[in-house]
Coordinates of C-alpha atoms in Angstrom, one line a residue:
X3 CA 13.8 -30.4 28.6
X4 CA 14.3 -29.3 32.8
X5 CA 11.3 -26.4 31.7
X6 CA 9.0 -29.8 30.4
X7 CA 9.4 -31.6 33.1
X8 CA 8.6 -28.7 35.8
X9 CA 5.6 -27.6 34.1
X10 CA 5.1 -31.4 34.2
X11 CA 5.4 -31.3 37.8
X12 CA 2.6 -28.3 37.8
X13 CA 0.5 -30.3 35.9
X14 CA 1.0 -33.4 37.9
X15 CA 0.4 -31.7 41.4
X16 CA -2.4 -29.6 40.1
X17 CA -3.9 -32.5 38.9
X18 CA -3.5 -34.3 42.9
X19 CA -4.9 -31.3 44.6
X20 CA -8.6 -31.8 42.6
X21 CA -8.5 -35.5 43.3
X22 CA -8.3 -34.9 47.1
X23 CA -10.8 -34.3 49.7
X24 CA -8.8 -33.1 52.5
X25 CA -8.9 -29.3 52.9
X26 CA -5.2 -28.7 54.5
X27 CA -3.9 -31.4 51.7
X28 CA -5.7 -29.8 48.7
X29 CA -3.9 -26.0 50.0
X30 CA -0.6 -28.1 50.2
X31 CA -0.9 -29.5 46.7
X32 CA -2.1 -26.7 45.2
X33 CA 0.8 -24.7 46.8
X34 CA 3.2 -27.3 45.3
X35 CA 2.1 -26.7 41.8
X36 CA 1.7 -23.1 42.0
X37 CA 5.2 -23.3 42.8
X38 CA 6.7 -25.1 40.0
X39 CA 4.5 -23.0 37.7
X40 CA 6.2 -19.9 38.8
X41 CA 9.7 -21.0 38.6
X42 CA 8.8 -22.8 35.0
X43 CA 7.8 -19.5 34.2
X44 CA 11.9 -18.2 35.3
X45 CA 13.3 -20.8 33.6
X46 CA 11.5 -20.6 30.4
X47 CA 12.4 -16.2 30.7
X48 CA 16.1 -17.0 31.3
X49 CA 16.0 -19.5 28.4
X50 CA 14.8 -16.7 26.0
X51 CA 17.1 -14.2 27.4
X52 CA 19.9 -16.5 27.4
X53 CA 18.8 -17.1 23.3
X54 CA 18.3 -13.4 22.9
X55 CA 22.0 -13.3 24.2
X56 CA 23.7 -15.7 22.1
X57 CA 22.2 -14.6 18.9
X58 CA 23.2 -11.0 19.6
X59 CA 26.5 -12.3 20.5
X60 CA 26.7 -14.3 16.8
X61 CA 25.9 -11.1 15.3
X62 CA 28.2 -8.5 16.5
X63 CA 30.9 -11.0 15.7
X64 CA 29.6 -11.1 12.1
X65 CA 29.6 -7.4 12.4
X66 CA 33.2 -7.4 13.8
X67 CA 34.5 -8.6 10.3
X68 CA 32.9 -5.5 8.6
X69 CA 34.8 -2.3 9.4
X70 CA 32.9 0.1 10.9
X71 CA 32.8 2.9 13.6
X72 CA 28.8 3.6 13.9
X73 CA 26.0 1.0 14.3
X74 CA 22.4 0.1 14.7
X75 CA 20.9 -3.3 15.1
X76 CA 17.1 -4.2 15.4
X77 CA 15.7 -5.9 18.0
X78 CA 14.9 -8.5 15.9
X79 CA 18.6 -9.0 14.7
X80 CA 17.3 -8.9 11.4
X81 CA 18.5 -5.4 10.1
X82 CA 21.8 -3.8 10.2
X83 CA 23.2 0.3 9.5
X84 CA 26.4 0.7 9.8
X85 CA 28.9 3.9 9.0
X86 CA 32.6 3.7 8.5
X87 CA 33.9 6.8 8.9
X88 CA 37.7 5.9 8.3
X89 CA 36.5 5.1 4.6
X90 CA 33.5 6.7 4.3
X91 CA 30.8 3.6 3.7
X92 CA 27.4 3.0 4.8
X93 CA 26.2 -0.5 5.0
X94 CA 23.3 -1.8 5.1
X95 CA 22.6 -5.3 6.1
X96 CA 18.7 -7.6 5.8
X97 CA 18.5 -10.7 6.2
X98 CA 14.8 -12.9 6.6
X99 CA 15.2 -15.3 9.3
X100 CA 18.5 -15.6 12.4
X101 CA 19.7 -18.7 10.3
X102 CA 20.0 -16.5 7.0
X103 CA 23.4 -15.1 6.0
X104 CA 22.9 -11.0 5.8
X105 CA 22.4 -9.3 1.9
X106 CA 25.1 -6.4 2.3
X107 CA 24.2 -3.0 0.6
X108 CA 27.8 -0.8 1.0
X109 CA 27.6 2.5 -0.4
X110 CA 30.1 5.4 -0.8
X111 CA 29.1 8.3 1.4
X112 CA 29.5 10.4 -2.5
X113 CA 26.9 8.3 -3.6
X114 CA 24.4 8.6 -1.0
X115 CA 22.1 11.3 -2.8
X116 CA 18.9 11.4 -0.1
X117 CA 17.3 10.2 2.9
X118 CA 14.0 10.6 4.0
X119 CA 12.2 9.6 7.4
X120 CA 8.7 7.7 6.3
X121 CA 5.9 6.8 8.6
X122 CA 3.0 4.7 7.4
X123 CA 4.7 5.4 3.4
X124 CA 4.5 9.7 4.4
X125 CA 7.6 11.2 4.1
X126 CA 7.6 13.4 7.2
X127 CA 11.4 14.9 6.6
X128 CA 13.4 14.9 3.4
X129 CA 16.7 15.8 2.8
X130 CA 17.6 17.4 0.7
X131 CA 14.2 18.8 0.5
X132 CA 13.4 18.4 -3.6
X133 CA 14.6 14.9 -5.5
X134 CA 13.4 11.2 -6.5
X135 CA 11.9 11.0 -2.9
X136 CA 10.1 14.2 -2.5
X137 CA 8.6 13.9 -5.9
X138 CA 7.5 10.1 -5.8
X139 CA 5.8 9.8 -2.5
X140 CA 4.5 13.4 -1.8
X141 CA 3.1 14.0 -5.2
X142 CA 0.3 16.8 -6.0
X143 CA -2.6 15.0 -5.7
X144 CA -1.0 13.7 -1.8
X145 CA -0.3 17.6 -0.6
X146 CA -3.6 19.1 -1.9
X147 CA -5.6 16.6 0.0
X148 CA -3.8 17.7 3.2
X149 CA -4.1 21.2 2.8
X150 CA -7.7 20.7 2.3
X151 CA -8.2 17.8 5.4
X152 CA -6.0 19.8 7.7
X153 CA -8.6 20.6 10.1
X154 CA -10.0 17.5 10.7
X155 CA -6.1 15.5 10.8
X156 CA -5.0 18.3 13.4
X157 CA -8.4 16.7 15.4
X158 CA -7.2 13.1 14.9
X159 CA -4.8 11.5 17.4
X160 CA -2.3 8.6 16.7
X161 CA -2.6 5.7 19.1
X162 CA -0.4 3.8 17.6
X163 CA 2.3 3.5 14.2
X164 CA 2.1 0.6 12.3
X165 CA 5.3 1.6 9.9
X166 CA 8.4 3.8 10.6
X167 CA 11.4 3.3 8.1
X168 CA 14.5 5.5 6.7
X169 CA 15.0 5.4 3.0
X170 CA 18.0 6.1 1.2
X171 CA 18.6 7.0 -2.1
X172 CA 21.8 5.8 -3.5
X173 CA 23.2 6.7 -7.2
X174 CA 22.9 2.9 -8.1
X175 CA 20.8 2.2 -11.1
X176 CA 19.8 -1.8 -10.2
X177 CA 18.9 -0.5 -6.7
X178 CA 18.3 3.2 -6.0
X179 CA 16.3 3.1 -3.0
X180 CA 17.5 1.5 0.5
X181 CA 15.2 0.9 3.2
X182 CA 16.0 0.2 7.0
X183 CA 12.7 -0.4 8.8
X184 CA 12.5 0.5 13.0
X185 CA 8.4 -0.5 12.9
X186 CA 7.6 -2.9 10.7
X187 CA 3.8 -3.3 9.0
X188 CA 2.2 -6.0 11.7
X189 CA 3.9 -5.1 14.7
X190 CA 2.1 -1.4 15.8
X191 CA 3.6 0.5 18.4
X192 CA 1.6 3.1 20.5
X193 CA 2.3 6.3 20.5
X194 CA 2.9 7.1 24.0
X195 CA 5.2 4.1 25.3
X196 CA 8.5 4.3 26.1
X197 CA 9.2 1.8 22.9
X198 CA 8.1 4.1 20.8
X199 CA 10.4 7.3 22.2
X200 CA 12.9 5.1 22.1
X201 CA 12.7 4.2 18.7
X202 CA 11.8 7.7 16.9
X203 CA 14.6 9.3 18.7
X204 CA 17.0 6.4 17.6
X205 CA 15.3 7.2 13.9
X206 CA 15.7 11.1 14.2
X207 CA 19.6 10.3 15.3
X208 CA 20.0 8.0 12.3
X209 CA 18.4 10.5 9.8
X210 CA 20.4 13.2 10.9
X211 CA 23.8 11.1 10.8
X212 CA 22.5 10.4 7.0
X213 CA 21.9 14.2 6.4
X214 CA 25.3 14.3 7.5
X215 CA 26.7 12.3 4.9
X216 CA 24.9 14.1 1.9
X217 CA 26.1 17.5 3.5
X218 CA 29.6 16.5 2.7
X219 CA 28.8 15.5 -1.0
X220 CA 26.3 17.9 -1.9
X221 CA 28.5 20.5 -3.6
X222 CA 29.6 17.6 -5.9
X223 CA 26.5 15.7 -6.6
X224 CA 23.0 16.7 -8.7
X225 CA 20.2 15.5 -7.0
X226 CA 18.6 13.0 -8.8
X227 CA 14.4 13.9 -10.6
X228 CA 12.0 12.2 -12.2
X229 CA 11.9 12.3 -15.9
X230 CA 9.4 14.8 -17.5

């Protein structure tokens, strides 16, 4: 309500300046609004901030009630990892909108059987490096067609990503695969801004925590393969 009513003001004085015909009057006005533009323009920053604030502040306490030692929130508030390392769970948690209670996804460290980085739906690392993953989204037909393009994609240059995401594969037959998205189809991210460092590195660090986890397992697990 106090951000309507000072762009209100802006509007109001703006308005005055162009009905005016003295020069020193019109500078005054026009002053004047300028003025309550600019601070509408704080006020309606530290309202969003102050939003931002309080709905990272209801999340973490959500978060507080699940146990955990690691963890990594989007931006968005809308996607959760987390890693207990006292009993050996992942979580993770999605949820649509901020006024949706979070789906939780807990898995057993033993049961996480892969995790692949995937940009644009290209798997760019696997681990381990044969399984479900490796065989599903880097098929034949995929890998020939790069060797035989490989010239001409060393020429191209990425401005920006439209998609970067971690998937998991968990030994869970209703739902195998877990996905925990840091660009999200719709929202591009150039290449070179610091967003973009920031959030590959924070993927890198997340896939290796992941890789990790399997590491531990692996002598006691058969990676999972298509069926013949």
């Amino acid at each position: 309500m106090k951000i309507l009513f000072i762009f209100l003001l802006f509007v109001v004085y703006f308005a005055l300046s162009l009905s005016l015909e003295s020069t020193n009057a019109i500078g005054l006005y026009l002053i004047i609004s300028l003025g309550f533009f600019f601070w509408g323009v704080i006020e309606w920053r530290r309202s969003i901030n102050r939003r931002n604030a309080e709905d990272r502040a209801r999340c973490e306490e959500l978060l507080a009630e699940i146990p955990h030692t690691q963890s990594l929130i989007s931006d968005n508030l809308l996607n959760v990892m987390l890693i207990d390392d006292v009993n050996n769970i992942l979580y993770i948690l999605q949820r649509d909108s901020l006024v949706e209670d979070f789906s939780i996804e807990n898995v057993p460290f033993s049961q996480v059987l892969e995790v692949a980085i995937v940009k644009e739906e290209r798997v760019l690392n696997l681990y381990p490096k044969e399984g479900l993953l490796g065989s599903t989204l880097v098929n034949n037909e995929e890998i020939i067609e790069e060797d035989s393009d490989e010239d001409e994609e060393e020429e191209e240059v990425e401005e920006s990503i439209e998609a970067l995401c971690l998937k998991i594969v968990v030994d869970d037959i209703t739902n195998p695969i877990l996905e925990y998205p840091f660009i999200v189809f719709g929202e591009p991210l150039a290449t070179d801004s610091e967003k973009y460092i920031e959030v590959n590195s924070l993927c890198d660090e997340w896939y290796q925590k992941i890789c990790i986890i399997i590491k531990r397992y692996e002598h006691d697990k058969v990676v999972v393969r298509l069926w013949q």
